[in-house]
Short mmCIF file of C-alpha atoms and ligand atoms in Angstrom, two decimals:
data_model
loop_
_atom_site.label_atom_id
_atom_site.label_comp_id
_atom_site.label_asym_id
_atom_site.label_seq_id
_atom_site.Cartn_x
_atom_site.Cartn_y
_atom_site.Cartn_z
CA MET A 1 124.58 123.43 107.00
CA SER A 2 120.94 123.01 105.45
CA VAL A 3 119.51 119.52 104.65
CA LYS A 4 117.61 118.98 101.51
CA SER A 5 115.27 116.08 101.53
CA LEU A 6 113.02 114.11 99.05
CA ILE A 7 109.83 112.76 100.80
CA ILE A 8 107.94 109.89 99.20
CA ASN A 9 104.47 109.02 100.47
CA PRO A 10 102.64 106.32 98.60
CA GLY A 11 99.08 105.89 99.72
CA SER A 12 96.40 103.30 98.31
CA THR A 13 94.86 106.09 96.12
CA SER A 14 97.75 108.47 95.63
CA THR A 15 101.41 109.07 95.48
CA LYS A 16 102.49 112.28 97.35
CA ILE A 17 105.93 113.82 96.98
CA GLY A 18 107.53 116.71 98.50
CA VAL A 19 111.08 118.34 98.50
CA PHE A 20 112.19 120.25 101.60
CA GLU A 21 115.15 122.28 102.63
CA ASP A 22 115.21 121.76 106.28
CA GLU A 23 111.52 122.36 107.29
CA THR A 24 110.76 124.60 104.35
CA LEU A 25 108.73 122.98 101.47
CA LEU A 26 110.25 123.73 98.13
CA PHE A 27 107.51 122.05 96.17
CA GLU A 28 105.02 119.19 96.35
CA GLU A 29 102.77 117.15 94.26
CA THR A 30 99.84 114.78 94.95
CA LEU A 31 99.07 112.32 92.09
CA ARG A 32 95.85 110.45 92.40
CA HIS A 33 95.42 106.93 91.11
CA SER A 34 92.12 105.78 89.92
CA THR A 35 90.81 102.22 90.67
CA GLU A 36 91.56 101.18 87.03
CA GLU A 37 95.06 102.53 87.14
CA ILE A 38 95.93 100.44 90.41
CA ALA A 39 93.87 97.47 88.99
CA GLN A 40 96.66 97.18 86.32
CA TYR A 41 99.23 95.71 88.84
CA ALA A 42 98.84 92.29 90.33
CA SER A 43 100.84 93.22 93.56
CA ILE A 44 101.97 96.18 95.38
CA VAL A 45 105.59 95.50 94.55
CA ASP A 46 104.50 95.37 90.87
CA GLN A 47 103.66 99.15 91.24
CA LYS A 48 107.26 100.18 92.26
CA ASP A 49 108.43 101.16 88.73
CA PHE A 50 105.24 103.07 87.98
CA ARG A 51 105.32 105.09 91.18
CA LYS A 52 109.35 105.67 90.77
CA GLN A 53 108.84 107.04 87.31
CA ILE A 54 106.17 109.61 88.46
CA ILE A 55 108.69 110.86 91.04
CA LEU A 56 111.55 111.18 88.69
CA ASP A 57 109.30 112.80 86.18
CA LEU A 58 108.26 115.26 88.61
CA LEU A 59 111.79 116.22 89.66
CA LYS A 60 112.69 116.39 86.03
CA GLU A 61 109.63 118.71 85.37
CA LYS A 62 110.82 121.00 88.21
CA ASP A 63 114.34 121.10 86.74
CA PHE A 64 115.63 119.71 90.19
CA ASP A 65 118.97 118.16 90.50
CA ILE A 66 118.61 114.85 92.40
CA HIS A 67 122.22 114.89 93.41
CA SER A 68 121.44 118.19 95.51
CA LEU A 69 119.60 115.72 98.08
CA GLN A 70 120.95 114.83 101.27
CA VAL A 71 118.41 112.32 102.26
CA ILE A 72 115.39 110.40 101.05
CA VAL A 73 112.59 109.65 103.25
CA GLY A 74 109.73 107.18 102.73
CA ARG A 75 106.36 106.47 104.54
CA GLY A 76 106.95 103.28 106.47
CA GLY A 77 104.85 100.11 105.79
CA MET A 78 103.82 96.73 106.92
CA LEU A 79 106.78 95.67 109.05
CA LYS A 80 106.82 93.85 112.41
CA PRO A 81 104.96 95.80 115.23
CA ILE A 82 107.37 98.43 116.43
CA PRO A 83 107.55 101.51 118.37
CA GLY A 84 107.43 105.03 116.75
CA GLY A 85 110.42 106.82 115.52
CA THR A 86 112.83 107.28 112.58
CA TYR A 87 114.29 104.08 111.31
CA ALA A 88 117.21 103.74 108.85
CA VAL A 89 116.23 101.69 105.79
CA SER A 90 118.45 98.78 106.70
CA ASP A 91 118.97 95.48 104.59
CA GLU A 92 116.62 93.83 107.12
CA LEU A 93 113.98 96.43 107.10
CA LEU A 94 114.14 96.55 103.26
CA ALA A 95 113.68 92.72 103.04
CA ASP A 96 110.69 92.78 105.36
CA LEU A 97 109.01 95.69 103.30
CA LYS A 98 109.53 93.56 100.12
CA VAL A 99 107.90 90.58 101.80
CA GLY A 100 105.28 92.86 103.64
CA VAL A 101 105.55 90.72 106.85
CA GLN A 102 102.10 92.06 108.21
CA GLY A 103 100.66 92.38 104.63
CA GLN A 104 100.42 94.26 101.48
CA HIS A 105 99.85 97.94 101.33
CA ALA A 106 101.18 100.92 99.30
CA SER A 107 103.18 102.24 102.35
CA ASN A 108 105.54 99.31 101.72
CA LEU A 109 106.91 101.07 98.64
CA GLY A 110 107.99 104.10 100.68
CA GLY A 111 110.93 102.69 102.13
CA ILE A 112 111.69 100.62 99.19
CA LEU A 113 111.71 103.59 96.66
CA ALA A 114 113.55 105.81 99.29
CA ARG A 115 116.36 103.26 99.61
CA GLU A 116 116.54 102.53 95.73
CA ILE A 117 116.83 106.35 95.07
CA ALA A 118 119.08 106.98 97.92
CA ASP A 119 121.52 104.28 96.97
CA SER A 120 121.70 105.55 93.33
CA ILE A 121 123.04 108.98 94.59
CA GLY A 122 124.82 107.62 97.65
CA VAL A 123 122.74 109.28 100.51
CA PRO A 124 120.91 107.67 103.52
CA SER A 125 117.20 106.77 103.51
CA TYR A 126 114.76 106.59 106.40
CA ILE A 127 111.15 105.81 107.10
CA VAL A 128 109.30 107.62 110.06
CA ASP A 129 106.45 106.21 112.21
CA PRO A 130 105.34 103.45 109.94
CA VAL A 131 101.67 102.25 109.66
CA VAL A 132 102.52 99.29 112.24
CA VAL A 133 103.40 101.47 115.14
CA ASP A 134 102.06 99.53 118.10
CA GLU A 135 101.10 101.14 121.44
CA LEU A 136 98.05 99.11 122.06
CA MET A 137 97.10 98.22 125.64
CA PRO A 138 96.92 94.46 126.24
CA ILE A 139 93.03 94.55 126.59
CA SER A 140 92.76 96.11 123.04
CA ARG A 141 94.24 92.90 121.54
CA TYR A 142 91.37 90.70 122.38
CA SER A 143 89.22 89.67 119.47
CA GLY A 144 87.37 86.72 120.92
CA VAL A 145 89.66 84.26 119.03
CA PRO A 146 93.00 83.93 120.69
CA GLU A 147 94.76 82.92 117.54
CA LEU A 148 93.40 86.10 115.81
CA PRO A 149 94.58 89.16 118.02
CA ARG A 150 93.47 92.63 116.99
CA THR A 151 96.51 94.58 115.52
CA SER A 152 97.65 98.06 115.30
CA VAL A 153 97.79 98.97 111.55
CA PHE A 154 96.85 102.62 110.96
CA HIS A 155 97.81 105.94 109.79
CA ALA A 156 100.19 106.31 112.64
CA LEU A 157 102.38 109.11 111.00
CA ASN A 158 99.46 111.44 110.35
CA GLN A 159 97.43 110.58 113.46
CA LYS A 160 100.35 111.47 115.75
CA ALA A 161 101.11 114.56 113.57
CA VAL A 162 97.67 116.11 113.72
CA ALA A 163 97.41 115.17 117.41
CA LYS A 164 100.62 117.01 118.20
CA ARG A 165 99.66 119.89 116.02
CA TYR A 166 96.26 120.19 117.93
CA ALA A 167 98.25 119.94 121.27
CA LYS A 168 100.49 122.79 120.11
CA GLU A 169 97.79 125.06 119.06
CA GLN A 170 96.23 124.60 122.64
CA GLY A 171 99.45 125.34 124.28
CA ALA A 172 99.00 121.84 125.80
CA ALA A 173 101.40 118.63 125.88
CA TYR A 174 100.30 115.88 123.57
CA GLU A 175 100.99 113.65 126.43
CA SER A 176 98.40 115.49 128.68
CA LEU A 177 95.42 114.96 126.24
CA ASN A 178 92.94 112.38 125.47
CA LEU A 179 92.03 112.50 121.70
CA ILE A 180 89.99 110.58 119.36
CA VAL A 181 91.66 110.79 115.84
CA VAL A 182 89.78 109.71 112.74
CA HIS A 183 91.87 109.58 109.36
CA MET A 184 89.73 109.06 106.26
CA GLY A 185 91.91 108.33 103.16
CA GLY A 186 91.86 105.20 100.99
CA GLY A 187 91.80 103.23 104.27
CA VAL A 188 90.01 104.66 107.49
CA SER A 189 91.47 104.52 111.07
CA VAL A 190 89.93 105.61 114.22
CA GLY A 191 92.28 105.76 117.21
CA ALA A 192 92.08 106.42 120.99
CA HIS A 193 95.04 108.63 121.98
CA GLU A 194 95.45 108.30 125.67
CA GLN A 195 98.01 110.78 127.03
CA GLY A 196 100.29 110.37 124.14
CA ARG A 197 99.69 106.70 123.26
CA VAL A 198 97.29 105.11 120.74
CA VAL A 199 96.03 102.60 123.29
CA ASP A 200 93.25 101.23 120.83
CA VAL A 201 92.76 101.72 117.01
CA PHE A 202 90.63 100.11 114.38
CA ASN A 203 93.08 98.41 111.83
CA ALA A 204 92.68 100.44 108.69
CA LEU A 205 93.69 97.69 106.22
CA ASP A 206 91.83 94.35 107.10
CA GLY A 207 90.64 95.11 110.40
CA ASP A 208 87.28 95.45 112.35
CA GLY A 209 86.28 99.18 111.67
CA ALA A 210 84.30 101.17 109.16
CA PHE A 211 84.40 100.49 105.58
CA SER A 212 86.37 102.96 103.43
CA PRO A 213 86.96 104.01 99.71
CA GLU A 214 88.56 100.82 98.78
CA ARG A 215 88.32 98.52 101.93
CA ALA A 216 85.38 96.50 103.50
CA GLY A 217 86.28 96.92 107.27
CA GLY A 218 84.46 94.64 109.75
CA VAL A 219 82.02 92.17 107.99
CA PRO A 220 79.87 89.38 109.53
CA SER A 221 82.24 86.67 110.32
CA GLY A 222 79.90 83.56 109.72
CA ALA A 223 79.11 84.94 106.18
CA LEU A 224 82.71 85.49 105.61
CA ILE A 225 83.60 81.93 106.65
CA LYS A 226 80.93 80.58 104.31
CA MET A 227 82.32 82.83 101.29
CA CYS A 228 85.89 81.51 102.03
CA PHE A 229 84.72 77.72 101.81
CA SER A 230 82.22 78.22 99.13
CA GLY A 231 84.88 77.06 96.53
CA GLN A 232 84.05 80.05 94.26
CA TYR A 233 87.09 82.14 95.08
CA THR A 234 90.86 81.70 95.72
CA GLU A 235 92.39 83.30 98.96
CA LYS A 236 93.62 86.15 96.84
CA GLU A 237 90.23 86.66 95.37
CA VAL A 238 88.52 86.96 98.66
CA TYR A 239 91.26 89.32 100.09
CA LYS A 240 90.94 91.54 97.00
CA LYS A 241 87.18 91.94 97.79
CA PHE A 242 88.08 93.19 101.34
CA VAL A 243 91.21 95.28 100.74
CA GLY A 244 91.20 97.12 97.18
CA ALA A 245 87.80 96.22 95.65
CA GLY A 246 85.69 96.73 98.82
CA GLY A 247 83.87 99.61 100.47
CA PHE A 248 82.85 102.39 98.12
CA ASN A 249 84.59 100.63 95.16
CA ALA A 250 82.29 97.68 95.70
CA TYR A 251 79.07 99.60 96.29
CA SER A 252 79.60 102.75 93.77
CA GLY A 253 82.37 101.69 91.58
CA THR A 254 84.83 104.43 92.77
CA ASN A 255 87.54 105.11 95.29
CA ASP A 256 87.11 108.90 94.91
CA MET A 257 84.67 110.79 97.19
CA ARG A 258 84.38 113.54 94.74
CA ASP A 259 82.80 111.12 92.25
CA VAL A 260 80.49 110.00 94.99
CA GLU A 261 79.38 113.58 95.51
CA LYS A 262 78.78 113.97 91.71
CA MET A 263 76.73 110.78 91.80
CA VAL A 264 74.65 112.09 94.48
CA GLN A 265 74.13 115.48 92.76
CA ASN A 266 72.96 113.59 89.63
CA GLY A 267 70.19 112.00 91.74
CA ASP A 268 71.80 108.53 92.46
CA GLU A 269 69.91 107.56 95.65
CA LYS A 270 72.12 104.48 96.18
CA ALA A 271 75.27 106.64 96.14
CA ALA A 272 73.69 108.84 98.89
CA GLU A 273 72.82 105.85 100.97
CA VAL A 274 76.29 104.27 100.80
CA ARG A 275 77.84 107.59 101.94
CA GLU A 276 75.27 107.79 104.87
CA ALA A 277 76.18 104.33 105.89
CA PHE A 278 79.79 105.27 105.71
CA ILE A 279 79.20 108.33 107.95
CA MET A 280 77.34 106.19 110.48
CA GLN A 281 80.11 103.34 110.53
CA VAL A 282 82.82 105.94 111.22
CA ALA A 283 80.68 107.77 113.93
CA LYS A 284 80.16 104.24 115.66
CA ASP A 285 83.91 103.76 115.66
CA ILE A 286 84.22 107.20 117.31
CA GLY A 287 81.75 106.09 119.84
CA SER A 288 83.73 102.86 120.61
CA MET A 289 86.86 104.93 121.12
CA ALA A 290 84.94 107.17 123.50
CA CYS A 291 84.15 104.11 125.71
CA VAL A 292 87.90 103.19 125.54
CA LEU A 293 88.77 106.53 126.85
CA LYS A 294 86.01 106.21 129.50
CA GLY A 295 84.23 109.19 128.24
CA LYS A 296 87.24 111.57 129.13
CA ILE A 297 87.82 113.03 125.66
CA ASP A 298 89.48 116.53 125.04
CA GLN A 299 88.75 116.57 121.24
CA ILE A 300 87.90 114.55 118.27
CA ILE A 301 90.15 115.28 115.41
CA ILE A 302 89.09 114.63 111.90
CA THR A 303 91.82 114.43 109.20
CA GLY A 304 92.73 112.71 105.69
CA GLY A 305 91.67 113.27 102.18
CA ILE A 306 87.99 112.73 103.08
CA ALA A 307 88.04 115.56 105.71
CA TYR A 308 87.68 117.93 102.60
CA ASP A 309 84.26 116.48 102.12
CA LYS A 310 81.78 118.79 103.74
CA VAL A 311 78.88 116.36 103.68
CA VAL A 312 80.85 113.66 105.50
CA VAL A 313 82.24 116.07 108.19
CA ALA A 314 78.69 117.54 108.65
CA GLY A 315 77.35 114.01 109.10
CA LEU A 316 80.16 113.20 111.62
CA GLN A 317 79.40 116.30 113.60
CA GLU A 318 75.66 115.38 113.66
CA ARG A 319 76.10 111.80 114.67
CA ALA A 320 79.29 112.05 117.01
CA GLY A 321 79.45 115.89 117.94
CA PHE A 322 77.75 115.08 121.23
CA ILE A 323 80.89 113.07 122.37
CA ALA A 324 83.39 115.89 122.35
CA PRO A 325 84.13 119.10 120.30
CA ILE A 326 85.52 118.29 116.69
CA THR A 327 88.45 119.83 115.02
CA VAL A 328 88.95 119.12 111.27
CA TYR A 329 92.57 119.23 109.63
CA PRO A 330 91.70 118.26 105.94
CA GLY A 331 94.50 116.40 104.17
CA GLU A 332 97.48 115.29 106.20
CA ASP A 333 100.65 116.64 107.62
CA GLU A 334 102.62 113.58 106.55
CA LEU A 335 105.26 114.99 104.18
CA LEU A 336 106.43 117.52 106.89
CA ALA A 337 106.31 114.91 109.65
CA LEU A 338 108.54 112.62 107.41
CA ALA A 339 110.88 115.55 106.81
CA GLN A 340 111.03 116.45 110.36
CA GLY A 341 111.72 112.83 111.49
CA ALA A 342 114.79 112.46 109.20
CA LEU A 343 116.15 116.14 110.18
CA ARG A 344 115.94 115.16 113.79
CA VAL A 345 118.49 112.28 112.97
CA MET A 346 120.57 114.15 110.47
CA ASN A 347 121.00 117.02 112.89
CA GLY A 348 121.96 114.70 115.75
CA GLU A 349 118.93 115.57 117.98
CA GLU A 350 117.67 111.86 117.81
CA LYS A 351 119.38 108.50 116.98
CA ALA A 352 117.87 106.49 114.25
CA MET A 353 116.03 103.40 115.65
CA VAL A 354 117.35 100.08 114.56
CA TYR A 355 114.74 97.69 113.14
N1 LIG E 1 88.69 117.98 98.13
C1 LIG E 1 88.22 116.69 98.39
N2 LIG E 1 86.78 116.53 98.59
C2 LIG E 1 86.32 115.38 98.89
N3 LIG E 1 87.01 114.28 98.84
C3 LIG E 1 88.30 114.35 98.65
C4 LIG E 1 88.92 115.54 98.41
N4 LIG E 1 90.23 115.46 98.28
C5 LIG E 1 90.51 114.01 98.50
N5 LIG E 1 89.37 113.51 98.65
C6 LIG E 1 89.16 111.97 98.95
O1 LIG E 1 90.10 111.60 99.85
C7 LIG E 1 90.49 110.10 99.65
C8 LIG E 1 91.93 109.92 99.61
O2 LIG E 1 92.44 110.40 100.80
P1 LIG E 1 93.89 110.48 101.06
O3 LIG E 1 94.07 110.80 102.46
O4 LIG E 1 94.62 111.35 99.89
O5 LIG E 1 94.19 108.82 100.76
P2 LIG E 1 95.55 108.01 100.51
O6 LIG E 1 96.74 108.67 101.30
O7 LIG E 1 95.12 106.77 101.25
O8 LIG E 1 95.67 107.94 99.06
C9 LIG E 1 89.75 109.93 98.23
O9 LIG E 1 88.52 109.15 98.47
C10 LIG E 1 89.57 111.21 97.60
O10 LIG E 1 88.44 111.23 96.79
C1 LIG E 2 97.81 100.51 106.10
C2 LIG E 2 97.10 101.57 106.91
C3 LIG E 2 97.17 102.99 106.45
C4 LIG E 2 96.25 103.31 105.36
O1 LIG E 2 95.19 102.67 105.19
O2 LIG E 2 96.75 104.23 104.49
P1 LIG E 2 96.05 104.70 103.06
O3 LIG E 2 94.69 105.23 103.40
O4 LIG E 2 96.93 105.63 102.56
O5 LIG E 2 95.73 103.65 102.25
#
């Protein structure tokens, strides 16, 4: 019997929705959220009903009967560090998504919405390869401050999906390759995939890598400490400067790279400089991961929404192309990867992991 699934993929700047019959996509939709739209909500959990309504409206518009679904799958969020795999949205997992045990990010809503909609029609709900998949080697955890270890928070689902897609296209096993995967979405993560394990990665949320459309990335720590103790900001206000209002939002007032391109076309020199700084920071992250892999790199893979941006891709080619050949997979393979993760469990090929 075939399995019909609803896939819910909340990102920081978008909500992506797909309906599959087994591995066949019946329809999909990407709804982009502007900085102003997101700014109306005080917290991620406050966005739940808004994002749920978008999903229900889309199903209605497509005249799709929700009761024909056998499973709902959501992108997995800021849980405890865990191995990759498909997890049932248990009560414990749901509670941790609501709290956001490693922080607040739109992906927390994936499992919450999947469970809520699934419960309403009496079917199971799952998450797959959440953003906290942790395969770091011990030396990657060092930051220089023992109380502040580096953590693995990244686009695990898509990084793994595109890495496996590249391996398949080459007729090679993912586990036999060394790859640097660069995901550029609302957040940016650059990971070192050493023979099937992401042994080091720049944390995409509040870590030490490049800035992104809505995040600051790594900043000078002395200046940050002074800002925190200046008395000018609450903890929440400082965090917002780094996650949400940082990066392109702070420099150019938008989280949309197509707006940045328009600004540059209209002669905005500052916007052009910000984009060049972004390209250089991402290229520097690629260089770091090249050292993690000791220079033995089969391929660099560039993916995420910004991989559609020809100027950014050309800039990365210019600055990092000497390290290894580059393959570009614009957008992401996340909807299919989520559907496949649930299918493996529904078809009995794999057991759901227990959180
Ligand atoms: N065709 C395109 N050209 C340039 N940039 C794009 C294009 N499509 C999406 N983007 C940019 O990609 C970013 C969002 O990437 P995406 O992977 O969809 O993010 P998220 O999943 O975090 O919401 C935005 O800055 C958006 O403007
Ligand atoms: C929290 C890590 C993943 C991430 O940054 O996703 P988005 O780019 O969708 O915000």
